[in-house]
Short mmCIF file of C-alpha atoms in Angstrom, two decimals:
data_model
loop_
_atom_site.label_atom_id
_atom_site.label_comp_id
_atom_site.label_asym_id
_atom_site.label_seq_id
_atom_site.Cartn_x
_atom_site.Cartn_y
_atom_site.Cartn_z
CA MET A 1 -247.73 119.94 170.83
CA ALA A 2 -244.33 120.20 169.18
CA GLU A 3 -242.62 123.53 168.57
CA PRO A 4 -244.14 125.49 165.66
CA SER A 5 -242.83 124.33 162.30
CA LYS A 6 -243.58 124.92 158.64
CA VAL A 7 -244.25 121.18 158.42
CA ILE A 8 -247.67 119.87 159.46
CA HIS A 9 -248.02 116.23 160.43
CA ILE A 10 -251.41 114.71 159.55
CA ARG A 11 -252.71 111.44 161.01
CA ASN A 12 -255.57 109.09 160.11
CA VAL A 13 -255.09 109.69 156.37
CA GLY A 14 -256.97 106.74 154.85
CA HIS A 15 -256.12 105.23 151.47
CA GLU A 16 -259.19 106.90 149.99
CA ILE A 17 -257.69 110.35 150.73
CA ALA A 18 -255.65 111.90 147.92
CA GLU A 19 -252.98 114.61 148.00
CA SER A 20 -255.46 117.01 146.43
CA ASP A 21 -257.87 116.49 149.34
CA LEU A 22 -255.22 117.59 151.84
CA LEU A 23 -254.18 120.51 149.65
CA GLN A 24 -257.79 121.74 149.64
CA LEU A 25 -257.74 121.85 153.45
CA LEU A 26 -254.48 123.77 153.79
CA GLN A 27 -254.11 126.00 150.72
CA PRO A 28 -256.54 128.63 152.11
CA PHE A 29 -253.84 129.39 154.71
CA GLY A 30 -250.90 129.68 152.32
CA LEU A 31 -248.87 127.91 149.67
CA VAL A 32 -248.11 124.22 150.30
CA SER A 33 -244.51 123.81 149.09
CA LYS A 34 -244.04 120.04 149.65
CA ILE A 35 -246.17 117.03 150.46
CA VAL A 36 -245.14 113.51 151.48
CA MET A 37 -247.79 110.80 151.78
CA LEU A 38 -246.86 108.11 154.32
CA ARG A 39 -249.35 105.54 153.06
CA ALA A 40 -248.11 102.63 155.17
CA LYS A 41 -248.85 104.62 158.33
CA ASN A 42 -252.00 106.47 157.18
CA GLN A 43 -250.10 109.72 157.66
CA ALA A 44 -248.87 112.68 155.62
CA LEU A 45 -246.39 115.53 155.98
CA LEU A 46 -247.13 118.89 154.36
CA GLN A 47 -244.72 121.81 154.31
CA MET A 48 -246.24 125.29 154.20
CA GLU A 49 -244.43 128.28 152.71
CA ASP A 50 -243.80 129.77 156.17
CA ILE A 51 -244.50 129.20 159.85
CA HIS A 52 -247.22 131.88 159.88
CA ALA A 53 -249.25 129.81 157.40
CA SER A 54 -248.87 126.58 159.38
CA VAL A 55 -249.70 128.31 162.68
CA SER A 56 -252.82 129.86 161.14
CA ALA A 57 -253.92 126.48 159.80
CA LEU A 58 -253.47 124.67 163.11
CA GLN A 59 -255.15 127.47 165.09
CA TYR A 60 -258.16 127.19 162.79
CA TYR A 61 -258.32 123.39 162.88
CA SER A 62 -257.98 123.34 166.67
CA SER A 63 -261.57 124.61 166.81
CA VAL A 64 -262.94 123.04 163.61
CA GLN A 65 -262.57 119.27 163.20
CA PRO A 66 -261.07 118.65 159.72
CA SER A 67 -262.82 115.84 157.87
CA VAL A 68 -262.00 114.41 154.44
CA ARG A 69 -264.29 111.97 152.65
CA GLY A 70 -266.14 111.28 155.87
CA ARG A 71 -262.96 110.59 157.85
CA ASN A 72 -261.76 112.81 160.70
CA ILE A 73 -258.08 113.64 160.38
CA TYR A 74 -255.76 115.11 163.02
CA MET A 75 -253.07 117.73 162.58
CA GLN A 76 -250.10 118.84 164.63
CA PHE A 77 -246.72 120.47 164.09
CA SER A 78 -244.12 118.02 162.86
CA SER A 79 -240.76 117.62 164.59
CA HIS A 80 -239.29 118.30 161.12
CA GLN A 81 -238.58 121.95 160.39
CA GLU A 82 -238.05 121.18 156.68
CA LEU A 83 -238.94 118.29 154.37
CA THR A 84 -236.13 116.92 152.24
CA THR A 85 -236.91 115.82 148.72
CA ASP A 86 -235.77 112.25 149.34
CA GLN A 87 -238.20 111.62 152.19
CA SER A 88 -240.77 109.05 151.21
CA SER A 89 -243.30 106.73 152.76
CA HIS A 90 -240.63 104.00 152.92
CA GLY A 91 -238.28 105.92 155.18
CA ARG A 92 -238.77 106.05 158.97
CA ASN A 93 -238.78 109.39 160.72
CA SER A 94 -239.49 110.75 164.16
CA ASP A 95 -243.15 111.40 163.33
CA GLN A 96 -243.72 107.68 162.91
CA GLU A 97 -244.24 105.37 165.82
CA SER A 98 -243.76 101.67 166.62
CA GLU A 99 -246.27 99.11 165.38
CA PRO A 100 -249.85 99.62 166.59
CA ASN A 101 -250.72 97.74 169.77
CA ARG A 102 -253.72 97.77 172.12
CA ILE A 103 -251.49 99.16 174.91
CA LEU A 104 -250.46 102.83 174.74
CA LEU A 105 -247.50 104.40 176.52
CA VAL A 106 -248.48 107.96 177.46
CA THR A 107 -246.05 110.62 178.70
CA ILE A 108 -247.52 113.80 180.21
CA HIS A 109 -245.53 116.97 179.49
CA HIS A 110 -246.04 120.37 181.23
CA MET A 111 -247.97 118.69 184.06
CA ILE A 112 -249.24 121.69 186.02
CA TYR A 113 -252.22 119.81 187.51
CA PRO A 114 -252.13 116.34 189.07
CA ILE A 115 -253.10 113.53 186.71
CA THR A 116 -254.74 110.45 188.24
CA VAL A 117 -256.21 107.25 186.89
CA GLU A 118 -259.67 108.92 186.99
CA VAL A 119 -258.51 111.80 184.79
CA LEU A 120 -256.83 109.48 182.27
CA HIS A 121 -259.86 107.19 182.18
CA GLN A 122 -262.15 110.16 181.53
CA VAL A 123 -259.98 111.16 178.56
CA PHE A 124 -259.30 107.76 176.99
CA LYS A 125 -262.63 105.98 177.49
CA ALA A 126 -264.17 108.02 174.66
CA TYR A 127 -262.38 105.79 172.14
CA GLY A 128 -263.18 102.33 173.49
CA PHE A 129 -263.24 100.10 176.54
CA VAL A 130 -260.20 100.83 178.73
CA GLU A 131 -259.31 97.59 180.51
CA LYS A 132 -256.35 98.70 182.63
CA ILE A 133 -254.31 101.80 183.51
CA VAL A 134 -250.96 101.86 185.31
CA THR A 135 -249.20 105.18 186.12
CA PHE A 136 -245.60 105.69 187.20
CA GLN A 137 -242.85 108.30 187.42
CA LYS A 138 -239.77 107.94 185.18
CA SER A 139 -236.89 110.17 184.16
CA ALA A 140 -239.00 111.15 181.12
CA GLY A 141 -241.66 112.42 183.53
CA PHE A 142 -245.10 111.19 184.55
CA GLN A 143 -246.13 108.23 182.39
CA ALA A 144 -249.04 105.84 182.04
CA LEU A 145 -249.73 102.56 180.29
CA ILE A 146 -253.30 102.31 179.00
CA GLN A 147 -254.65 98.98 177.80
CA TYR A 148 -257.68 98.88 175.50
CA ASN A 149 -259.85 95.89 174.73
CA SER A 150 -258.78 96.00 171.06
CA ARG A 151 -255.95 97.34 168.94
CA GLN A 152 -258.39 99.34 166.81
CA GLU A 153 -259.58 101.31 169.86
CA ALA A 154 -255.97 102.12 170.78
CA VAL A 155 -255.24 103.24 167.22
CA GLU A 156 -258.25 105.58 167.27
CA ALA A 157 -257.22 107.04 170.63
CA PHE A 158 -253.65 107.51 169.39
CA GLY A 159 -254.80 109.31 166.24
CA SER A 160 -257.19 111.54 168.17
CA LEU A 161 -255.21 112.42 171.29
CA HIS A 162 -251.48 112.40 170.50
CA GLY A 163 -250.13 115.92 170.96
CA ARG A 164 -253.32 117.22 172.59
CA ASN A 165 -253.53 118.89 176.02
CA ILE A 166 -255.77 117.54 178.78
CA TYR A 167 -256.15 121.08 180.15
CA ASP A 168 -255.62 124.10 177.94
CA GLY A 169 -251.96 125.09 177.85
CA CYS A 170 -250.72 122.17 179.98
CA CYS A 171 -250.71 118.40 180.58
CA GLN A 172 -249.80 117.51 176.99
CA LEU A 173 -250.28 113.91 175.84
CA ASP A 174 -247.25 112.34 174.12
CA ILE A 175 -248.39 108.87 173.00
CA GLN A 176 -246.51 105.86 171.65
CA TYR A 177 -247.47 102.23 171.18
CA SER A 178 -246.13 99.98 173.93
CA ASN A 179 -244.47 96.67 173.08
CA LEU A 180 -246.15 94.95 176.07
CA SER A 181 -248.83 92.36 175.46
CA GLU A 182 -250.65 92.53 178.84
CA LEU A 183 -250.60 94.90 181.84
CA GLN A 184 -250.31 93.48 185.35
CA VAL A 185 -252.40 95.42 187.90
CA HIS A 186 -252.25 94.52 191.58
CA TYR A 187 -254.17 97.42 193.18
CA ASN A 188 -257.14 99.61 192.28
CA ASN A 189 -256.21 103.13 193.44
CA ASP A 190 -255.16 106.55 192.12
CA ARG A 191 -252.06 105.06 190.47
CA SER A 192 -253.37 101.88 188.88
CA ARG A 193 -256.73 100.35 188.02
CA ASP A 194 -258.05 97.13 186.49
CA PHE A 195 -261.50 98.00 185.17
CA THR A 196 -262.18 94.31 184.48
CA ASN A 197 -261.55 93.36 188.14
CA PRO A 198 -263.12 95.88 190.56
CA SER A 199 -262.49 93.60 193.56
CA LEU A 200 -258.72 94.23 193.70
CA PRO A 201 -257.42 95.73 196.99
CA THR A 202 -256.72 99.47 197.19
CA GLU A 203 -253.41 99.10 199.06
CA GLN A 204 -255.03 101.21 201.81
CA ARG A 205 -253.13 104.37 200.93
CA PRO A 206 -254.92 107.70 201.43
CA ARG A 207 -256.20 109.27 198.24
CA THR A 208 -254.54 112.46 197.01
CA SER A 209 -256.90 115.37 197.48
CA GLN A 210 -257.95 116.98 194.23
CA GLN A 211 -259.53 120.00 195.90
CA GLY A 212 -258.69 123.19 194.09
CA TYR A 213 -257.94 121.47 190.77
CA PRO A 214 -260.19 121.04 187.76
CA ASP A 215 -262.71 118.27 188.34
CA PRO A 216 -262.17 115.35 185.92
CA ALA A 217 -265.92 115.52 185.28
CA GLY A 218 -265.20 118.86 183.61
CA LEU A 219 -263.59 116.95 180.76
CA TYR A 220 -267.07 116.05 179.53
CA ALA A 221 -266.33 116.75 175.89
CA PHE A 222 -263.67 114.03 175.79
CA GLN A 223 -266.62 111.62 175.94
CA GLN A 224 -267.74 112.81 172.51
CA PRO A 225 -265.13 111.83 169.90
CA GLY A 226 -267.02 113.86 167.30
CA ALA A 227 -267.00 117.04 169.38
CA SER A 228 -264.75 119.87 168.20
CA TYR A 229 -261.59 120.34 170.21
CA ALA A 230 -262.71 123.89 170.99
CA GLN A 231 -265.35 122.32 173.24
CA MET A 232 -263.02 119.81 174.87
CA GLY A 233 -262.73 120.21 178.60
CA ARG A 234 -264.12 123.74 178.40
CA VAL A 235 -264.95 124.15 182.07
CA ALA A 236 -261.67 122.50 183.08
CA MET A 237 -259.75 124.83 180.76
CA ILE A 238 -261.40 127.93 182.21
CA ALA A 239 -260.88 126.65 185.74
CA ALA A 240 -257.20 126.10 184.94
CA ALA A 241 -256.94 129.68 183.69
CA PHE A 242 -258.38 130.94 186.97
CA GLY A 243 -255.81 128.96 188.94
CA GLY A 244 -257.69 125.72 189.45
CA THR A 245 -261.27 126.71 190.31
CA LEU A 246 -263.85 128.99 188.74
CA PRO A 247 -264.54 132.28 190.58
CA HIS A 248 -266.91 131.78 193.52
CA GLY A 249 -270.48 131.85 192.23
CA VAL A 250 -269.57 131.12 188.59
CA THR A 251 -270.90 127.70 187.57
CA GLY A 252 -269.62 127.39 184.01
CA THR A 253 -272.94 125.76 183.06
CA ASN A 254 -275.03 128.84 182.17
CA GLU A 255 -276.35 128.68 178.59
CA ARG A 256 -277.94 132.14 178.35
CA CYS A 257 -275.80 134.37 176.13
CA THR A 258 -277.74 137.66 176.04
CA LEU A 259 -277.58 140.20 178.87
CA ILE A 260 -279.76 143.17 179.73
CA VAL A 261 -277.72 146.12 181.05
CA SER A 262 -279.63 148.95 182.72
CA ASN A 263 -279.08 152.28 184.54
CA LEU A 264 -276.77 153.52 181.78
CA ASN A 265 -275.68 157.15 181.49
CA THR A 266 -277.53 157.96 178.26
CA ASP A 267 -275.38 161.04 177.56
CA LYS A 268 -272.07 159.16 177.53
CA VAL A 269 -272.71 155.49 176.74
CA ASP A 270 -272.82 154.10 173.21
CA GLU A 271 -272.46 150.60 171.76
CA ASP A 272 -268.70 150.85 171.21
CA ARG A 273 -268.07 151.89 174.80
CA LEU A 274 -270.17 149.00 176.08
CA PHE A 275 -268.21 146.72 173.75
CA ASN A 276 -264.92 147.95 175.22
CA LEU A 277 -266.10 147.01 178.71
CA PHE A 278 -267.95 143.74 178.11
CA SER A 279 -265.32 142.40 175.71
CA LEU A 280 -263.05 141.96 178.75
CA TYR A 281 -265.08 138.86 179.61
CA GLY A 282 -265.69 137.27 176.21
CA ASN A 283 -266.32 137.86 172.53
CA ILE A 284 -269.25 140.13 171.66
CA VAL A 285 -271.78 139.14 168.98
CA ARG A 286 -274.10 142.17 169.00
CA ILE A 287 -275.06 145.14 171.17
CA LYS A 288 -278.32 147.04 170.95
CA ILE A 289 -279.33 150.14 172.95
CA LEU A 290 -283.11 150.02 173.35
CA ARG A 291 -284.88 152.86 171.58
CA ASN A 292 -287.83 153.00 174.00
CA LYS A 293 -285.53 152.64 177.05
CA PRO A 294 -282.27 154.40 176.16
CA ASP A 295 -280.76 153.64 179.58
CA HIS A 296 -281.08 149.91 178.76
CA ALA A 297 -278.99 147.84 176.35
CA LEU A 298 -278.86 144.22 175.22
CA VAL A 299 -275.40 142.63 175.00
CA GLU A 300 -275.05 139.24 173.30
CA MET A 301 -271.91 137.31 174.30
CA ALA A 302 -270.43 134.40 172.32
CA ASP A 303 -271.38 131.79 174.92
CA GLY A 304 -273.06 131.31 178.28
CA LEU A 305 -269.87 131.11 180.33
CA GLN A 306 -268.65 134.46 179.02
CA ALA A 307 -272.06 135.99 179.78
CA GLU A 308 -271.83 134.55 183.30
CA LEU A 309 -268.41 136.12 183.82
CA ALA A 310 -269.70 139.52 182.66
CA VAL A 311 -272.62 139.35 185.11
CA HIS A 312 -270.29 138.21 187.90
CA TYR A 313 -267.71 140.97 187.45
CA LEU A 314 -269.78 143.94 186.20
CA LYS A 315 -272.96 143.83 188.30
CA GLY A 316 -272.75 146.98 190.44
CA ALA A 317 -269.78 148.51 188.62
CA ILE A 318 -269.82 152.30 188.30
CA LEU A 319 -269.76 153.70 184.75
CA PHE A 320 -270.05 157.46 184.15
CA GLY A 321 -271.49 158.00 187.64
CA LYS A 322 -274.15 155.28 187.32
CA LYS A 323 -274.22 151.89 189.05
CA LEU A 324 -274.67 149.23 186.37
CA GLU A 325 -277.34 146.57 186.69
CA VAL A 326 -276.40 143.48 184.65
CA ASN A 327 -278.81 140.51 184.33
CA TYR A 328 -279.68 137.76 181.90
CA SER A 329 -282.16 138.77 179.20
CA LYS A 330 -285.31 136.84 178.35
CA TYR A 331 -284.18 137.01 174.70
CA PRO A 332 -281.85 134.18 173.57
CA ASN A 333 -280.08 136.49 171.11
CA ILE A 334 -280.21 139.88 169.41
CA THR A 335 -281.82 139.81 165.99
CA PRO A 336 -279.64 141.47 163.32
CA ALA A 337 -281.12 144.90 162.58
CA PRO A 338 -279.94 148.38 161.54
CA ASP A 339 -280.03 149.54 165.18
CA ALA A 340 -278.12 146.48 166.45
CA HIS A 341 -274.35 146.92 166.22
CA ASP A 342 -272.68 143.73 164.97
CA TYR A 343 -269.30 142.78 166.45
CA LEU A 344 -269.28 139.10 165.46
CA ASN A 345 -266.32 139.44 163.09
CA SER A 346 -264.61 142.34 164.83
CA SER A 347 -260.84 142.03 165.12
CA LEU A 348 -261.20 143.90 168.42
CA ASN A 349 -262.84 140.90 170.09
CA ARG A 350 -260.26 139.91 172.68
CA PHE A 351 -260.95 136.16 172.78
CA ASN A 352 -260.01 135.38 169.17
CA SER A 353 -256.52 134.40 170.38
CA ASN A 354 -254.64 133.93 173.68
CA VAL A 355 -257.92 132.66 175.13
CA VAL A 356 -256.46 131.28 178.36
CA LYS A 357 -254.45 134.46 178.96
CA ASN A 358 -257.60 136.56 178.56
CA TYR A 359 -259.58 134.42 180.99
CA ARG A 360 -256.69 134.66 183.43
CA HIS A 361 -256.96 138.46 183.33
CA CYS A 362 -260.73 138.55 183.96
CA CYS A 363 -261.51 140.59 187.05
CA ALA A 364 -263.87 143.26 188.34
CA PRO A 365 -262.90 146.87 187.52
CA THR A 366 -259.79 148.05 189.38
CA LYS A 367 -257.97 151.37 189.78
CA MET A 368 -255.19 150.22 187.47
CA ILE A 369 -255.33 149.83 183.70
CA HIS A 370 -252.86 147.91 181.56
CA ILE A 371 -252.16 149.35 178.10
CA SER A 372 -250.59 147.23 175.35
CA ALA A 373 -249.90 147.47 171.58
CA LEU A 374 -248.11 150.78 172.20
CA PRO A 375 -245.69 152.36 169.72
CA GLN A 376 -242.05 151.45 170.46
CA GLU A 377 -240.95 155.06 170.91
CA ILE A 378 -243.88 156.16 173.09
CA SER A 379 -243.22 158.34 176.14
CA GLU A 380 -244.99 158.31 179.52
CA GLU A 381 -246.01 161.91 178.89
CA THR A 382 -247.81 160.97 175.67
CA ILE A 383 -249.68 158.17 177.43
CA LEU A 384 -250.65 160.52 180.27
CA ASN A 385 -251.93 163.13 177.82
CA HIS A 386 -254.05 160.41 176.21
CA VAL A 387 -255.81 159.13 179.36
CA SER A 388 -255.57 161.79 182.07
CA GLU A 389 -258.79 163.57 181.00
CA HIS A 390 -260.68 160.67 182.61
CA GLY A 391 -259.42 161.16 186.16
CA SER A 392 -256.53 161.78 188.56
CA VAL A 393 -253.53 159.63 187.67
CA VAL A 394 -251.65 158.46 190.78
CA ASN A 395 -248.76 156.64 189.09
CA THR A 396 -247.57 155.30 185.74
CA LYS A 397 -245.01 152.79 184.57
CA LEU A 398 -243.74 152.19 181.05
CA PHE A 399 -242.05 148.81 180.46
CA GLU A 400 -241.25 146.19 177.84
CA VAL A 401 -242.29 142.51 177.57
CA ASN A 402 -240.79 140.37 174.79
CA GLY A 403 -239.74 143.53 172.99
CA LYS A 404 -243.24 145.07 173.12
CA ARG A 405 -243.97 148.36 174.92
CA GLN A 406 -246.66 148.28 177.59
CA ALA A 407 -247.80 150.58 180.39
CA LEU A 408 -249.58 150.58 183.72
CA VAL A 409 -251.64 153.62 184.73
CA MET A 410 -253.10 153.89 188.22
CA PHE A 411 -256.06 156.19 188.87
CA GLU A 412 -257.46 157.37 192.20
CA THR A 413 -260.70 155.43 191.76
CA GLU A 414 -262.04 152.37 189.93
CA GLU A 415 -264.65 154.59 188.28
CA GLU A 416 -261.95 156.78 186.68
CA ALA A 417 -260.03 153.73 185.44
CA THR A 418 -263.25 152.25 184.03
CA GLU A 419 -264.02 155.49 182.15
CA ALA A 420 -260.49 155.56 180.70
CA LEU A 421 -260.85 151.95 179.55
CA VAL A 422 -264.25 152.31 177.88
CA CYS A 423 -263.25 155.57 176.16
CA LYS A 424 -259.71 154.77 175.12
CA HIS A 425 -259.57 151.01 174.44
CA ALA A 426 -259.06 150.49 170.68
CA SER A 427 -258.28 154.20 170.22
CA SER A 428 -255.38 155.32 168.05
CA LEU A 429 -252.18 156.54 169.67
CA GLU A 430 -249.37 157.64 167.35
CA GLY A 431 -250.75 155.36 164.66
CA ASN A 432 -251.21 152.27 166.87
CA THR A 433 -254.59 150.84 167.94
CA ILE A 434 -253.97 150.40 171.65
CA ARG A 435 -255.56 147.76 173.89
CA ILE A 436 -256.57 148.36 177.49
CA SER A 437 -257.61 145.97 180.24
CA PHE A 438 -257.81 146.13 184.04
CA SER A 439 -254.71 145.11 185.96
CA GLN A 440 -255.02 143.10 189.17
CA MET A 441 -251.78 144.58 190.53
CA GLN A 442 -252.26 146.57 193.73
CA SER A 443 -249.43 149.05 193.15
CA ILE A 444 -246.77 150.03 190.62
#
């Protein structure tokens, strides 16, 4: 995806789509100051009043597929930072590409994980029959030529995939139309493939091992063009966040979202404290402490993978002197009720933004907590006064990242750090609502 810009570039804008249709999609996020319809290319450029509005719009539409008059449209940041008044659908600009062709030239940017023919085929076959793929390394980076059976299939793939990432946060697809008329493929291997001629030789070179990297099969959602991009490559995205593979024992395929948590300290545990702990592993929908079994609680996570992570990391954790038992509940969800605390729309849910970063920080409780969203002028002494009631502090460190104050606090035991987190996450400190998570650092 291009750098953030006030200008949003929209593709697959059919002739039946009017300016007013596009305005309806984007005006909830802020004022649209300019609009240019590029009718000849089925595209449009819309300039929002500020970057915050355009970022909000694209964040929203990355998880909700925008559709106008039955047609899916695709949005990304434009390479333009401003629209000039003389731009029109007759002028060429860098958002427009060469004439449509059944062969696509794909450049992969930010290629953290290896990309093979299998991975590319998994991504592009959702939009039509892929006849041939050839990959190569150029000064522009890793590139591929992908030949479809028809031009229309290539156009659909271009409109759907240009600017998207294969894995979350990396391996970005930069797509252009090639001016070639036919690809020549001599070998079927990791670097080239003719899907119309499976009998080609393999060149007898050993295959590159993919062990430790996201399995191309994890890109299952690419096979469903109608699926929302929030679902695309979900398991692969999580695996990428964990450094290539899911934690041992986590499958990524669990569909049960509700957990039963037992052996709670009934004197000290409430719904908000459970939220502070379980929200480390995913967004929380509802939490309910059982009236007839007050040392039991139901916790409903946003999806099965997040529930699986909570079970994986919290089973056996010590909270207020009690060893937690965390299992899947027989109930699919928690019914809304006066005694069920609803967190569905809570701004304190940690996975509303920076999703990959939050998955990357998932771990079992540690002795060290990381505190962020601190006031700029905070002192170590103030932080200590705020958290030291929960245990013996061994060491602290106050530091700054991108101009924002953060702190590390190390306790003697994991239990003390866990108590500090559940009691003080989302608490107010000198007017700021602070955020606390476990740090995987071993020392300060």
